[in-house]
Coordinates of N, CA, C and O in Angstrom, one line a residue:
Q47 N -13.9 -14.8 -2.0 CA -13.1 -13.8 -2.7 C -12.4 -12.9 -1.7 O -13.1 -12.4 -0.7
L48 N -11.2 -12.7 -1.9 CA -10.4 -11.8 -1.0 C -10.8 -10.4 -1.2 O -10.8 -9.9 -2.3
Q49 N -11.1 -9.7 -0.1 CA -11.5 -8.3 -0.1 C -10.6 -7.5 0.9 O -10.2 -8.0 1.9
F50 N -10.5 -6.2 0.6 CA -9.7 -5.3 1.4 C -10.5 -4.1 1.7 O -11.2 -3.6 0.9
V51 N -10.3 -3.6 2.9 CA -10.8 -2.3 3.3 C -9.7 -1.4 3.9 O -9.1 -1.8 4.9
E52 N -9.4 -0.3 3.2 CA -8.4 0.6 3.6 C -9.0 1.6 4.6 O -10.2 2.0 4.4
S53 N -8.2 2.1 5.5 CA -8.6 3.1 6.5 C -7.4 3.9 6.9 O -6.3 3.5 6.7
G54 N -7.7 5.0 7.6 CA -6.6 5.8 8.2 C -6.3 7.1 7.4 O -5.4 7.9 7.9
G55 N -6.9 7.3 6.3 CA -6.6 8.5 5.5 C -7.3 9.7 6.1 O -8.1 9.6 7.1
G56 N -7.0 10.8 5.6 CA -7.6 12.1 6.1 C -6.8 13.3 5.6 O -5.9 13.2 4.8
L57 N -7.1 14.4 6.3 CA -6.4 15.6 6.0 C -5.3 15.9 7.0 O -5.5 15.8 8.2
V58 N -4.1 16.2 6.5 CA -3.0 16.4 7.3 C -2.1 17.5 6.7 O -2.1 17.7 5.5
Q59 N -1.5 18.3 7.6 CA -0.6 19.4 7.1 C 0.7 18.8 6.6 O 1.1 17.7 7.0
P60 N 1.4 19.6 5.8 CA 2.7 19.1 5.3 C 3.7 18.9 6.5 O 3.7 19.6 7.5
G61 N 4.4 17.8 6.5 CA 5.3 17.4 7.5 C 4.6 16.5 8.6 O 5.3 15.9 9.4
G62 N 3.3 16.3 8.4 CA 2.6 15.4 9.4 C 2.7 14.0 9.0 O 3.4 13.6 8.1
S63 N 2.0 13.1 9.8 CA 2.1 11.7 9.7 C 0.7 11.1 9.7 O -0.2 11.6 10.3
L64 N 0.6 9.9 9.1 CA -0.6 9.1 9.1 C -0.2 7.7 9.0 O 0.9 7.3 8.6
R65 N -1.0 6.8 9.5 CA -0.8 5.4 9.3 C -2.1 4.8 8.7 O -3.2 4.8 9.2
L66 N -1.9 4.2 7.5 CA -2.9 3.6 6.8 C -3.0 2.1 7.1 O -2.0 1.5 7.3
S67 N -4.2 1.6 7.1 CA -4.4 0.1 7.4 C -5.2 -0.5 6.3 O -6.0 0.2 5.7
C68 N -4.8 -1.7 6.0 CA -5.5 -2.5 5.0 C -5.9 -3.8 5.6 O -5.1 -4.7 5.9
K69 N -7.2 -4.0 5.9 CA -7.7 -5.2 6.5 C -8.3 -6.1 5.5 O -9.2 -5.7 4.7
A70 N -7.9 -7.3 5.5 CA -8.4 -8.3 4.5 C -9.5 -9.2 5.1 O -9.5 -9.4 6.3
S71 N -10.4 -9.6 4.3 CA -11.5 -10.5 4.7 C -11.8 -11.4 3.5 O -11.4 -11.2 2.4
G72 N -12.4 -12.5 3.8 CA -12.7 -13.5 2.8 C -11.6 -14.4 2.5 O -11.7 -15.2 1.5
G73 N -10.5 -14.3 3.2 CA -9.3 -15.2 3.0 C -8.2 -14.7 3.8 O -8.2 -13.6 4.5
T74 N -7.1 -15.4 3.8 CA -5.9 -15.0 4.6 C -5.0 -14.1 3.8 O -5.1 -14.1 2.5
L75 N -4.2 -13.4 4.5 CA -3.4 -12.4 3.8 C -2.0 -12.9 3.5 O -1.2 -12.2 2.8
D76 N -1.7 -14.1 3.9 CA -0.3 -14.6 3.8 C 0.0 -15.4 2.5 O 1.0 -16.2 2.5
N77 N -0.8 -15.2 1.5 CA -0.6 -16.0 0.3 C 0.5 -15.5 -0.7 O 1.0 -16.2 -1.5
G78 N 0.8 -14.2 -0.5 CA 1.8 -13.6 -1.4 C 2.0 -12.1 -1.0 O 1.6 -11.7 0.0
P79 N 2.8 -11.4 -1.9 CA 3.1 -10.0 -1.6 C 1.9 -9.1 -1.6 O 0.9 -9.4 -2.3
I80 N 2.0 -8.0 -0.9 CA 1.0 -6.9 -0.8 C 1.6 -5.6 -1.3 O 2.8 -5.3 -0.9
G81 N 0.9 -4.9 -2.1 CA 1.4 -3.6 -2.5 C 0.5 -2.5 -2.2 O -0.7 -2.6 -2.1
W82 N 1.1 -1.3 -1.9 CA 0.3 -0.1 -1.7 C 0.5 0.8 -3.0 O 1.7 0.9 -3.5
F83 N -0.6 1.3 -3.5 CA -0.5 2.1 -4.7 C -1.3 3.4 -4.4 O -2.0 3.5 -3.4
R84 N -1.1 4.4 -5.2 CA -1.8 5.7 -5.1 C -2.1 6.3 -6.4 O -1.4 6.0 -7.4
Q85 N -3.2 7.0 -6.5 CA -3.6 7.7 -7.7 C -4.0 9.1 -7.4 O -5.0 9.3 -6.7
A86 N -3.3 10.1 -7.9 CA -3.6 11.5 -7.8 C -4.5 11.9 -8.9 O -4.5 11.3 -10.0
P87 N -5.3 13.0 -8.8 CA -6.1 13.5 -9.8 C -5.3 13.8 -11.1 O -4.3 14.5 -11.1
G88 N -5.8 13.2 -12.2 CA -5.1 13.5 -13.5 C -3.9 12.7 -13.7 O -3.2 12.9 -14.8
K89 N -3.5 11.7 -12.8 CA -2.3 11.0 -13.0 C -2.7 9.5 -13.0 O -3.7 9.0 -12.5
E90 N -1.7 8.7 -13.5 CA -1.9 7.2 -13.5 C -1.6 6.7 -12.1 O -0.9 7.3 -11.3
R91 N -2.2 5.5 -11.9 CA -2.0 4.8 -10.6 C -0.5 4.4 -10.5 O 0.0 3.8 -11.5
E92 N 0.1 4.6 -9.4 CA 1.5 4.3 -9.3 C 1.8 3.5 -8.0 O 1.1 3.6 -7.0
F93 N 2.9 2.7 -8.1 CA 3.3 1.9 -7.0 C 4.0 2.8 -6.0 O 4.8 3.7 -6.3
V94 N 3.7 2.5 -4.7 CA 4.3 3.2 -3.6 C 5.2 2.3 -2.8 O 6.4 2.7 -2.5
A95 N 4.7 1.2 -2.3 CA 5.5 0.3 -1.5 C 5.0 -1.2 -1.6 O 3.8 -1.4 -1.9
G96 N 5.8 -2.1 -1.4 CA 5.4 -3.5 -1.5 C 6.1 -4.3 -0.4 O 7.2 -3.9 0.1
I97 N 5.5 -5.4 0.0 CA 6.1 -6.2 1.1 C 5.8 -7.7 0.7 O 4.8 -8.1 0.2
S98 N 6.8 -8.5 1.0 CA 6.7 -10.0 0.7 C 5.8 -10.7 1.6 O 5.3 -10.1 2.6
R99 N 5.5 -11.9 1.4 CA 4.4 -12.6 2.1 C 4.8 -12.8 3.6 O 3.8 -12.8 4.4
N100 N 6.0 -12.9 3.9 CA 6.4 -13.0 5.3 C 6.9 -11.7 5.9 O 7.4 -11.8 7.1
G101 N 6.9 -10.7 5.2 CA 7.4 -9.4 5.7 C 8.9 -9.2 5.7 O 9.4 -8.2 6.1
G102 N 9.6 -10.2 5.1 CA 11.1 -10.1 5.1 C 11.7 -9.2 4.1 O 12.8 -8.8 4.3
R103 N 11.0 -8.9 3.1 CA 11.5 -8.0 2.0 C 10.5 -6.9 1.8 O 9.3 -7.1 1.8
T104 N 11.0 -5.7 1.5 CA 10.2 -4.6 1.2 C 10.8 -3.8 0.0 O 12.0 -3.9 -0.2
Y105 N 10.0 -3.1 -0.7 CA 10.5 -2.2 -1.8 C 9.6 -1.0 -1.8 O 8.4 -1.0 -1.6
Y106 N 10.3 0.2 -2.1 CA 9.7 1.5 -2.1 C 10.0 2.2 -3.3 O 11.1 2.1 -3.9
A107 N 9.0 3.0 -3.8 CA 9.2 3.9 -4.8 C 10.2 5.0 -4.4 O 10.3 5.4 -3.2
D108 N 11.0 5.5 -5.3 CA 12.1 6.5 -5.0 C 11.5 7.7 -4.3 O 12.1 8.3 -3.4
S109 N 10.3 8.1 -4.7 CA 9.7 9.3 -4.2 C 9.3 9.2 -2.7 O 9.0 10.3 -2.1
V110 N 9.2 8.0 -2.1 CA 8.8 7.9 -0.8 C 9.8 7.2 0.2 O 9.6 7.1 1.4
K111 N 11.0 6.9 -0.4 CA 12.0 6.2 0.4 C 12.4 7.1 1.6 O 12.6 8.3 1.4
G112 N 12.5 6.5 2.8 CA 12.9 7.3 4.0 C 11.7 7.9 4.7 O 11.9 8.4 5.8
R113 N 10.5 8.0 4.0 CA 9.4 8.6 4.6 C 8.2 7.7 4.9 O 7.5 7.9 5.9
L114 N 8.1 6.6 4.2 CA 7.0 5.7 4.3 C 7.6 4.3 4.7 O 8.7 3.9 4.3
I115 N 6.9 3.6 5.6 CA 7.3 2.2 6.0 C 6.1 1.3 5.9 O 5.0 1.6 6.4
I116 N 6.3 0.2 5.2 CA 5.2 -0.8 5.0 C 5.5 -1.9 5.9 O 6.7 -2.3 6.1
S117 N 4.5 -2.5 6.5 CA 4.6 -3.6 7.4 C 3.3 -4.5 7.3 O 2.3 -4.0 6.8
R118 N 3.4 -5.7 7.8 CA 2.2 -6.5 7.7 C 2.2 -7.4 9.0 O 3.2 -7.8 9.5
D119 N 0.9 -7.8 9.4 CA 0.7 -8.7 10.5 C -0.3 -9.7 10.0 O -1.5 -9.5 9.9
N120 N 0.3 -10.8 9.5 CA -0.6 -11.9 8.9 C -1.5 -12.5 9.9 O -2.6 -13.0 9.5
T121 N -1.2 -12.5 11.2 CA -2.1 -13.0 12.2 C -3.4 -12.2 12.3 O -4.4 -12.7 12.7
R122 N -3.3 -10.9 11.9 CA -4.5 -10.0 12.0 C -5.0 -9.7 10.6 O -5.9 -8.9 10.5
N123 N -4.4 -10.3 9.6 CA -4.8 -10.1 8.2 C -4.8 -8.6 7.8 O -5.7 -8.0 7.2
T124 N -3.7 -7.9 8.3 CA -3.7 -6.5 8.1 C -2.3 -6.0 7.6 O -1.3 -6.6 8.0
V125 N -2.3 -5.1 6.7 CA -1.1 -4.5 6.1 C -1.1 -3.0 6.5 O -2.2 -2.4 6.4
Y126 N 0.0 -2.4 6.9 CA 0.1 -1.0 7.3 C 1.0 -0.2 6.4 O 1.9 -0.8 5.8
L127 N 0.7 1.0 6.3 CA 1.6 2.0 5.7 C 1.8 3.2 6.6 O 0.9 4.0 6.7
R128 N 2.9 3.3 7.2 CA 3.2 4.4 8.1 C 3.8 5.5 7.2 O 4.8 5.3 6.5
M129 N 3.2 6.7 7.3 CA 3.6 7.8 6.4 C 4.1 8.9 7.3 O 3.3 9.5 8.1
N130 N 5.3 9.3 7.1 CA 5.9 10.4 7.8 C 6.4 11.5 6.8 O 6.5 11.3 5.6
S131 N 6.5 12.7 7.4 CA 7.0 13.8 6.6 C 6.3 14.0 5.3 O 6.8 14.1 4.2
L132 N 5.0 14.0 5.4 CA 4.1 14.0 4.2 C 4.2 15.4 3.5 O 4.4 16.4 4.1
K133 N 4.1 15.3 2.2 CA 4.2 16.4 1.3 C 3.0 16.6 0.5 O 2.2 15.6 0.3
P134 N 2.7 17.8 0.0 CA 1.5 18.0 -0.8 C 1.4 17.0 -2.0 O 0.3 16.6 -2.4
E135 N 2.5 16.6 -2.6 CA 2.5 15.7 -3.7 C 2.1 14.3 -3.3 O 2.0 13.4 -4.2
D136 N 2.0 14.0 -2.0 CA 1.6 12.7 -1.6 C 0.0 12.6 -1.6 O -0.5 11.5 -1.4
T137 N -0.6 13.7 -1.9 CA -2.1 13.7 -1.9 C -2.6 12.8 -3.0 O -2.2 12.9 -4.2
A138 N -3.4 11.8 -2.7 CA -3.9 10.8 -3.6 C -4.9 9.9 -2.9 O -5.0 9.9 -1.6
V139 N -5.5 9.1 -3.6 CA -6.3 8.0 -3.1 C -5.3 6.8 -3.0 O -4.7 6.4 -4.0
Y140 N -5.2 6.2 -1.8 CA -4.3 5.1 -1.6 C -5.0 3.8 -1.6 O -6.0 3.6 -0.9
Y141 N -4.5 2.8 -2.3 CA -5.1 1.5 -2.4 C -4.1 0.4 -2.0 O -2.9 0.6 -2.2
C142 N -4.6 -0.6 -1.4 CA -3.8 -1.8 -1.2 C -4.2 -2.9 -2.1 O -5.4 -2.9 -2.5
A143 N -3.3 -3.8 -2.5 CA -3.6 -4.8 -3.5 C -2.8 -6.0 -3.2 O -1.7 -5.9 -2.7
A144 N -3.4 -7.2 -3.5 CA -2.7 -8.5 -3.2 C -2.4 -9.2 -4.5 O -3.2 -9.2 -5.5
H145 N -1.2 -9.8 -4.5 CA -0.8 -10.6 -5.6 C -1.1 -12.1 -5.2 O -1.0 -12.5 -4.1
R146 N -1.5 -12.8 -6.2 CA -2.0 -14.2 -5.9 C -0.9 -15.2 -6.1 O -1.1 -16.4 -5.8
L147 N 0.3 -14.8 -6.6 CA 1.4 -15.7 -6.7 C 2.5 -15.3 -5.7 O 2.3 -14.5 -4.9
R148 N 3.7 -15.9 -5.8 CA 4.8 -15.7 -5.0 C 6.0 -15.3 -5.8 O 7.0 -16.1 -5.9
P149 N 6.0 -14.2 -6.4 CA 7.1 -13.8 -7.3 C 8.4 -13.5 -6.5 O 8.3 -13.1 -5.3
L150 N 9.5 -13.8 -7.1 CA 10.8 -13.5 -6.4 C 11.0 -12.0 -6.2 O 11.6 -11.7 -5.1
V151 N 10.6 -11.2 -7.1 CA 10.7 -9.8 -7.0 C 9.3 -9.2 -6.8 O 8.4 -9.6 -7.5
I152 N 9.1 -8.3 -5.8 CA 7.8 -7.7 -5.6 C 7.4 -6.9 -6.8 O 8.1 -6.0 -7.2
P153 N 6.3 -7.2 -7.4 CA 5.8 -6.5 -8.6 C 5.5 -5.1 -8.3 O 5.0 -4.7 -7.2
R154 N 5.7 -4.2 -9.3 CA 5.4 -2.8 -9.2 C 4.3 -2.3 -10.1 O 3.8 -1.2 -9.9
A155 N 3.9 -3.1 -11.1 CA 2.9 -2.8 -12.0 C 1.5 -3.1 -11.4 O 1.3 -4.2 -10.9
P156 N 0.6 -2.1 -11.5 CA -0.8 -2.4 -11.0 C -1.4 -3.6 -11.6 O -2.2 -4.3 -11.0
T157 N -1.1 -3.8 -12.9 CA -1.8 -5.0 -13.6 C -1.3 -6.3 -13.0 O -2.0 -7.3 -13.4
E158 N -0.3 -6.4 -12.2 CA 0.1 -7.6 -11.6 C -0.7 -8.0 -10.4 O -0.6 -9.1 -9.9
Y159 N -1.5 -7.1 -9.9 CA -2.3 -7.4 -8.7 C -3.8 -7.5 -9.0 O -4.4 -6.6 -9.5
P160 N -4.3 -8.7 -8.8 CA -5.8 -8.9 -9.1 C -6.8 -8.5 -8.1 O -7.9 -8.3 -8.4
Y161 N -6.3 -8.3 -6.8 CA -7.2 -8.0 -5.7 C -7.0 -6.6 -5.2 O -5.8 -6.3 -4.7
W162 N -8.0 -5.8 -5.1 CA -7.9 -4.4 -4.7 C -8.9 -4.0 -3.7 O -10.1 -4.5 -3.7
G163 N -8.6 -3.0 -2.9 CA -9.5 -2.4 -2.0 C -10.1 -1.2 -2.7 O -9.8 -0.9 -3.8
Q164 N -11.0 -0.5 -1.9 CA -11.7 0.7 -2.5 C -10.9 2.0 -2.4 O -11.2 3.0 -3.0
G165 N -9.9 2.0 -1.5 CA -9.0 3.1 -1.4 C -9.4 4.0 -0.2 O -10.6 4.0 0.2
T166 N -8.4 4.8 0.2 CA -8.7 5.8 1.3 C -8.0 7.1 0.9 O -6.8 7.1 0.4
Q167 N -8.6 8.2 1.0 CA -8.1 9.5 0.6 C -7.1 10.1 1.6 O -7.4 10.1 2.8
V168 N -6.0 10.5 1.1 CA -5.0 11.2 1.8 C -4.8 12.6 1.2 O -4.5 12.7 0.0
T169 N -5.0 13.6 2.0 CA -4.9 15.0 1.5 C -3.9 15.7 2.4 O -4.0 15.8 3.6
V170 N -2.8 16.2 1.8 CA -1.7 16.9 2.5 C -1.8 18.4 2.0 O -1.5 18.7 0.9
S171 N -2.2 19.2 2.9 CA -2.4 20.6 2.6 C -2.3 21.5 3.8 O -2.7 21.0 4.9
S172 N -1.8 22.7 3.7 CA -1.8 23.7 4.7 C -3.1 24.5 4.8 O -3.2 25.3 5.8

């Protein structure tokens, strides 16, 4: 069974930066697209960024465009989310998830992803 462990979260001031990592085990990471999601208290889980199986295509939510960069290193079974210019509204638990197929368009709905990590907390506060 494919498993993920997210890391890199923490407390950061507004305008600061973090890099989240998603390490896969129990299988290879190159079977399909990977998505980053987040869930803030009292809100639904939402799509943040996605990347195709070979890293050639990416897609970002409008709220994070220009501030977050997703990348992947399939040789290390790791996906990254570089987060710049963080805002208080970015505060959430961040999850990575894997799609088991190879869709033409990177899915944005959480229900499209069967494999999930446990999440890492990101708190942006002064």
